[in-house]
Short mmCIF file of C-alpha atoms in Angstrom, two decimals:
data_model
loop_
_atom_site.label_atom_id
_atom_site.label_comp_id
_atom_site.label_asym_id
_atom_site.label_seq_id
_atom_site.Cartn_x
_atom_site.Cartn_y
_atom_site.Cartn_z
CA UNK X 10 -81.51 35.88 14.81
CA UNK X 11 -78.00 35.99 13.39
CA UNK X 12 -74.82 38.07 13.69
CA UNK X 13 -74.37 40.60 10.87
CA UNK X 14 -71.30 42.07 9.22
CA UNK X 15 -70.81 45.33 7.32
CA UNK X 16 -68.61 44.95 4.24
CA UNK X 17 -66.18 47.64 3.05
CA UNK X 18 -68.76 49.03 0.60
CA UNK X 19 -71.39 49.33 3.34
CA UNK X 20 -73.37 46.23 2.39
CA UNK X 21 -74.89 44.36 5.33
CA UNK X 22 -74.22 40.61 5.15
CA UNK X 23 -75.16 37.66 7.40
CA UNK X 24 -72.20 35.96 9.09
CA UNK X 25 -73.78 32.52 8.62
CA UNK X 26 -73.92 30.83 5.23
CA UNK X 27 -77.17 30.13 3.39
CA UNK X 28 -77.92 26.66 4.86
CA UNK X 29 -77.36 27.89 8.43
CA UNK X 30 -79.57 30.89 7.80
CA UNK X 31 -82.31 28.55 6.49
CA UNK X 32 -82.10 26.37 9.61
CA UNK X 33 -82.80 29.47 11.73
CA UNK X 34 -86.04 29.99 9.83
CA UNK X 35 -84.92 32.87 7.62
CA UNK X 36 -85.51 32.92 3.88
CA UNK X 37 -83.15 33.92 1.08
CA UNK X 38 -84.56 36.00 -1.79
CA UNK X 39 -82.79 36.82 -5.03
CA UNK X 40 -83.82 40.21 -6.45
CA UNK X 41 -82.71 40.61 -10.03
CA UNK X 42 -82.37 44.06 -11.54
CA UNK X 43 -82.51 43.93 -15.35
CA UNK X 44 -81.23 46.90 -17.32
CA UNK X 45 -83.10 45.45 -20.33
CA UNK X 46 -86.46 46.31 -18.71
CA UNK X 47 -85.42 49.98 -18.63
CA UNK X 48 -84.37 49.75 -22.31
CA UNK X 49 -87.80 48.28 -23.17
CA UNK X 50 -89.62 51.04 -21.27
CA UNK X 51 -87.53 53.86 -22.79
CA UNK X 52 -87.85 52.39 -26.29
CA UNK X 53 -91.67 52.36 -26.00
CA UNK X 54 -91.63 55.95 -24.66
CA UNK X 55 -89.55 57.03 -27.68
CA UNK X 56 -91.92 55.27 -30.10
CA UNK X 57 -94.69 57.31 -28.47
CA UNK X 58 -97.49 54.74 -28.63
CA UNK X 59 -98.68 51.75 -26.61
CA UNK X 60 -97.04 48.49 -27.67
CA UNK X 61 -98.88 45.59 -25.96
CA UNK X 62 -95.83 43.37 -25.47
CA UNK X 63 -97.83 40.64 -23.75
CA UNK X 64 -100.01 40.27 -26.85
CA UNK X 65 -97.37 40.11 -29.61
CA UNK X 66 -96.76 36.90 -31.57
CA UNK X 67 -93.84 35.33 -29.69
CA UNK X 68 -93.09 33.13 -32.72
CA UNK X 69 -93.16 36.09 -35.17
CA UNK X 70 -91.35 34.81 -38.32
CA UNK X 71 -89.63 38.17 -38.96
CA UNK X 72 -88.28 38.31 -35.38
CA UNK X 73 -87.13 34.67 -35.56
CA UNK X 74 -85.40 35.43 -38.86
CA UNK X 75 -83.53 38.38 -37.29
CA UNK X 76 -82.46 36.21 -34.35
CA UNK X 77 -81.27 33.45 -36.70
CA UNK X 78 -78.88 35.92 -38.36
CA UNK X 79 -76.94 36.09 -35.08
CA UNK X 80 -76.98 39.90 -34.93
CA UNK X 81 -78.27 39.97 -31.38
CA UNK X 82 -76.66 43.12 -29.95
CA UNK X 83 -79.01 44.39 -27.24
CA UNK X 84 -81.15 41.24 -27.22
CA UNK X 85 -81.50 39.91 -23.67
CA UNK X 86 -79.63 36.63 -23.00
CA UNK X 87 -78.36 36.30 -26.60
CA UNK X 88 -75.51 38.82 -26.69
CA UNK X 89 -72.46 36.65 -25.89
CA UNK X 90 -70.38 35.35 -28.82
CA UNK X 91 -71.08 31.73 -27.76
CA UNK X 92 -74.83 32.29 -27.65
CA UNK X 93 -74.76 34.11 -31.01
CA UNK X 94 -73.05 31.07 -32.54
CA UNK X 95 -75.66 28.71 -31.03
CA UNK X 96 -78.60 30.80 -32.23
CA UNK X 97 -77.14 30.99 -35.77
CA UNK X 98 -76.82 27.20 -35.86
CA UNK X 99 -80.20 26.54 -34.25
CA UNK X 100 -82.21 28.90 -36.52
CA UNK X 101 -85.17 29.19 -34.09
CA UNK X 102 -88.66 29.19 -35.60
CA UNK X 103 -90.91 29.14 -32.52
CA UNK X 104 -90.91 30.66 -29.03
CA UNK X 105 -90.33 27.19 -27.51
CA UNK X 106 -86.92 27.07 -29.24
CA UNK X 107 -85.89 30.27 -27.42
CA UNK X 108 -87.09 28.91 -24.05
CA UNK X 109 -85.09 25.71 -24.62
CA UNK X 110 -81.87 27.47 -25.64
CA UNK X 111 -82.08 29.81 -22.61
CA UNK X 112 -82.37 26.66 -20.44
CA UNK X 113 -79.62 24.73 -22.26
CA UNK X 114 -76.96 27.41 -22.59
CA UNK X 115 -75.06 26.50 -19.42
CA UNK X 116 -71.71 24.74 -18.83
CA UNK X 117 -73.23 21.27 -18.07
CA UNK X 118 -75.41 20.89 -21.19
CA UNK X 119 -72.75 22.51 -23.42
CA UNK X 120 -70.01 20.15 -22.20
CA UNK X 121 -72.35 17.14 -22.23
CA UNK X 122 -73.19 17.69 -25.93
CA UNK X 123 -76.88 18.33 -25.22
CA UNK X 124 -76.90 21.64 -27.10
CA UNK X 125 -75.44 20.06 -30.26
CA UNK X 126 -77.86 17.13 -29.94
CA UNK X 127 -80.80 19.55 -29.60
CA UNK X 128 -79.73 21.52 -32.70
CA UNK X 129 -79.26 18.36 -34.82
CA UNK X 130 -82.70 17.06 -33.81
CA UNK X 131 -84.33 20.42 -34.53
CA UNK X 132 -82.69 20.47 -37.98
CA UNK X 133 -83.87 16.91 -38.71
CA UNK X 134 -80.27 15.66 -38.92
CA UNK X 135 -80.70 13.27 -36.00
CA UNK X 136 -83.63 10.93 -35.60
CA UNK X 137 -86.22 11.65 -32.91
CA UNK X 138 -86.76 8.53 -30.82
CA UNK X 139 -89.31 8.17 -28.01
CA UNK X 140 -88.82 5.15 -25.76
CA UNK X 141 -92.57 5.00 -25.17
CA UNK X 142 -95.57 6.65 -26.90
CA UNK X 143 -96.53 8.28 -23.56
CA UNK X 144 -93.28 10.28 -23.68
CA UNK X 145 -93.98 11.93 -27.05
CA UNK X 146 -96.44 14.62 -25.84
CA UNK X 147 -94.04 15.46 -22.97
CA UNK X 148 -90.82 15.65 -25.00
CA UNK X 149 -92.09 16.74 -28.41
CA UNK X 150 -91.40 20.46 -27.94
CA UNK X 151 -87.76 19.69 -27.05
CA UNK X 152 -87.30 17.18 -29.90
CA UNK X 153 -87.23 14.10 -27.66
CA UNK X 154 -84.67 15.48 -25.17
CA UNK X 155 -85.31 15.99 -21.44
CA UNK X 156 -84.51 19.68 -20.94
CA UNK X 157 -86.83 20.84 -18.14
CA UNK X 158 -87.46 19.70 -14.58
CA UNK X 159 -91.17 19.92 -15.38
CA UNK X 160 -90.72 17.18 -18.03
CA UNK X 161 -89.23 14.84 -15.42
CA UNK X 162 -92.19 15.59 -13.13
CA UNK X 163 -94.76 15.03 -15.89
CA UNK X 164 -93.11 11.74 -16.90
CA UNK X 165 -93.29 10.46 -13.29
CA UNK X 166 -96.91 11.58 -13.17
CA UNK X 167 -98.00 9.97 -16.47
CA UNK X 168 -95.79 6.90 -16.55
CA UNK X 169 -95.67 5.89 -12.88
CA UNK X 170 -98.79 7.48 -11.41
CA UNK X 171 -96.95 9.93 -9.14
CA UNK X 172 -99.00 12.85 -7.84
CA UNK X 173 -97.45 16.20 -8.86
CA UNK X 174 -96.36 16.67 -5.23
CA UNK X 175 -94.56 13.31 -5.30
CA UNK X 176 -93.08 14.16 -8.70
CA UNK X 177 -91.67 17.38 -7.22
CA UNK X 178 -89.97 15.35 -4.45
CA UNK X 179 -88.49 13.11 -7.17
CA UNK X 180 -87.18 16.19 -9.00
CA UNK X 181 -85.56 17.45 -5.79
CA UNK X 182 -84.02 14.05 -5.04
CA UNK X 183 -82.53 13.90 -8.54
CA UNK X 184 -81.15 17.42 -8.19
CA UNK X 185 -79.47 16.58 -4.88
CA UNK X 186 -78.20 13.16 -6.08
CA UNK X 187 -78.55 11.52 -2.63
CA UNK X 188 -77.96 7.80 -3.36
CA UNK X 189 -80.29 6.37 -0.67
CA UNK X 190 -83.14 8.72 -1.67
CA UNK X 191 -82.60 7.92 -5.37
CA UNK X 192 -82.82 4.17 -4.71
CA UNK X 193 -86.17 4.66 -2.92
CA UNK X 194 -87.48 6.86 -5.74
CA UNK X 195 -86.35 4.35 -8.38
CA UNK X 196 -88.24 1.53 -6.63
CA UNK X 197 -91.35 3.69 -6.33
CA UNK X 198 -91.13 4.75 -10.01
CA UNK X 199 -90.65 1.18 -11.30
CA UNK X 200 -93.50 -0.17 -9.14
CA UNK X 201 -95.79 2.65 -10.30
CA UNK X 202 -94.91 2.00 -13.95
CA UNK X 203 -95.57 -1.75 -13.55
CA UNK X 204 -99.04 -0.99 -12.13
CA UNK X 205 -99.75 1.07 -15.26
CA UNK X 206 -98.69 -1.94 -17.43
CA UNK X 207 -95.28 -0.60 -18.57
CA UNK X 208 -92.46 -3.19 -18.83
CA UNK X 209 -89.88 -3.06 -16.03
CA UNK X 210 -86.99 -2.70 -18.50
CA UNK X 211 -88.64 0.43 -19.95
CA UNK X 212 -89.25 1.89 -16.49
CA UNK X 213 -85.60 1.32 -15.50
CA UNK X 214 -84.38 2.87 -18.77
CA UNK X 215 -86.59 5.97 -18.47
CA UNK X 216 -85.59 6.46 -14.82
CA UNK X 217 -81.90 6.30 -15.84
CA UNK X 218 -82.59 8.85 -18.60
CA UNK X 219 -84.30 11.22 -16.18
CA UNK X 220 -81.55 10.82 -13.58
CA UNK X 221 -78.92 11.60 -16.23
CA UNK X 222 -80.74 14.71 -17.44
CA UNK X 223 -81.52 15.85 -13.89
CA UNK X 224 -77.85 16.89 -13.67
CA UNK X 225 -78.61 19.51 -16.29
CA UNK X 226 -82.37 19.91 -15.81
CA UNK X 227 -83.61 23.48 -15.72
CA UNK X 228 -86.84 25.01 -14.46
CA UNK X 229 -89.00 25.73 -17.53
CA UNK X 230 -91.07 28.50 -15.93
CA UNK X 231 -87.82 30.36 -15.14
CA UNK X 232 -86.47 29.91 -18.69
CA UNK X 233 -89.83 30.95 -20.20
CA UNK X 234 -89.91 34.22 -18.23
CA UNK X 235 -86.38 35.01 -19.45
CA UNK X 236 -87.24 34.00 -23.02
CA UNK X 237 -90.22 36.40 -22.97
CA UNK X 238 -87.85 39.32 -22.30
CA UNK X 239 -85.55 37.96 -25.03
CA UNK X 240 -88.35 38.02 -27.61
CA UNK X 241 -89.66 41.41 -26.42
CA UNK X 242 -86.24 43.04 -26.93
CA UNK X 243 -85.83 41.28 -30.30
CA UNK X 244 -89.35 42.41 -31.36
CA UNK X 245 -88.63 46.07 -30.55
CA UNK X 246 -85.26 45.87 -32.29
CA UNK X 247 -86.91 44.38 -35.40
CA UNK X 248 -89.89 46.73 -35.71
CA UNK X 249 -88.68 49.94 -33.99
CA UNK X 250 -84.90 49.91 -34.55
CA UNK X 251 -84.29 53.69 -34.19
CA UNK X 252 -86.04 53.91 -30.82
CA UNK X 253 -84.48 50.62 -29.68
CA UNK X 254 -80.89 51.63 -30.50
CA UNK X 255 -81.44 55.08 -28.93
CA UNK X 256 -82.67 53.48 -25.68
CA UNK X 257 -79.80 50.98 -25.80
CA UNK X 258 -77.20 53.76 -26.23
CA UNK X 259 -78.67 55.65 -23.26
CA UNK X 260 -78.47 52.47 -21.19
CA UNK X 261 -74.77 51.88 -22.05
CA UNK X 262 -73.71 55.54 -22.17
CA UNK X 263 -70.90 54.97 -19.63
CA UNK X 264 -69.26 52.14 -21.58
CA UNK X 265 -67.29 53.32 -24.64
CA UNK X 266 -66.64 49.79 -25.92
CA UNK X 267 -70.30 48.77 -25.76
CA UNK X 268 -71.40 52.03 -27.37
CA UNK X 269 -69.03 51.31 -30.27
CA UNK X 270 -70.54 47.83 -30.63
CA UNK X 271 -74.11 49.22 -30.61
CA UNK X 272 -73.27 51.92 -33.18
CA UNK X 273 -71.65 49.32 -35.47
CA UNK X 274 -74.72 47.09 -35.20
CA UNK X 275 -77.05 50.06 -35.91
CA UNK X 276 -74.93 51.07 -38.94
CA UNK X 277 -75.05 47.49 -40.26
CA UNK X 278 -78.85 47.73 -40.16
CA UNK X 279 -78.84 51.15 -41.93
CA UNK X 280 -80.18 52.86 -38.81
CA UNK X 281 -79.06 56.51 -38.94
#
């Protein structure tokens, strides 16, 4: 189908870019290898008993307390200094907070002030305002802020009568920011909202809000899967620290700097 090229390290690469490859009917897959999954497996083997990680309390107060301290060495997604600062300020209390911060911790939302806004709302330092009562059930878990693409889709579904298939097309149009497509979607959204007895001014305002947040919108199911691994690593670190740090050291055994960091963190927690 396409010409191939062998790179200097022996990797076989297509000579056409992604869009061209798509036009020829081929599909691009991303396969992610996570070292953290090996750490989880080895930690459980060292503990020597079955730990049903799919059945733990993902809002465990003790785990959330440990995360809030900012000592997140070895915790998936939360190891960078910037993320440690955010998690200290946020003080997560429920699993949904972790999902949201995984989705929000990207250049766009950080620069746009969304992360700070989210933290202030969570802490009760900024008022939660819903432009319409129908938005509250959709935005409550993110303290009145559009964070996920799924929230945009649900809003179109509930407020303007879009089917979920149509709502997905709206999400894609917003992501691509094609002006002509956006104008069509706006008209459809406003007309749908009018049929459901919402004022036009409200419909226009909510569409503008969604379009603004679509620049930063993230896929919730993706963030939730990541956040599950975050909480699983944090859970093992909280309840089985010796086994966790041992597995972590094995995982990073080639990196002197990281090993030093892990040993310091273990020492701080009185893990021999």
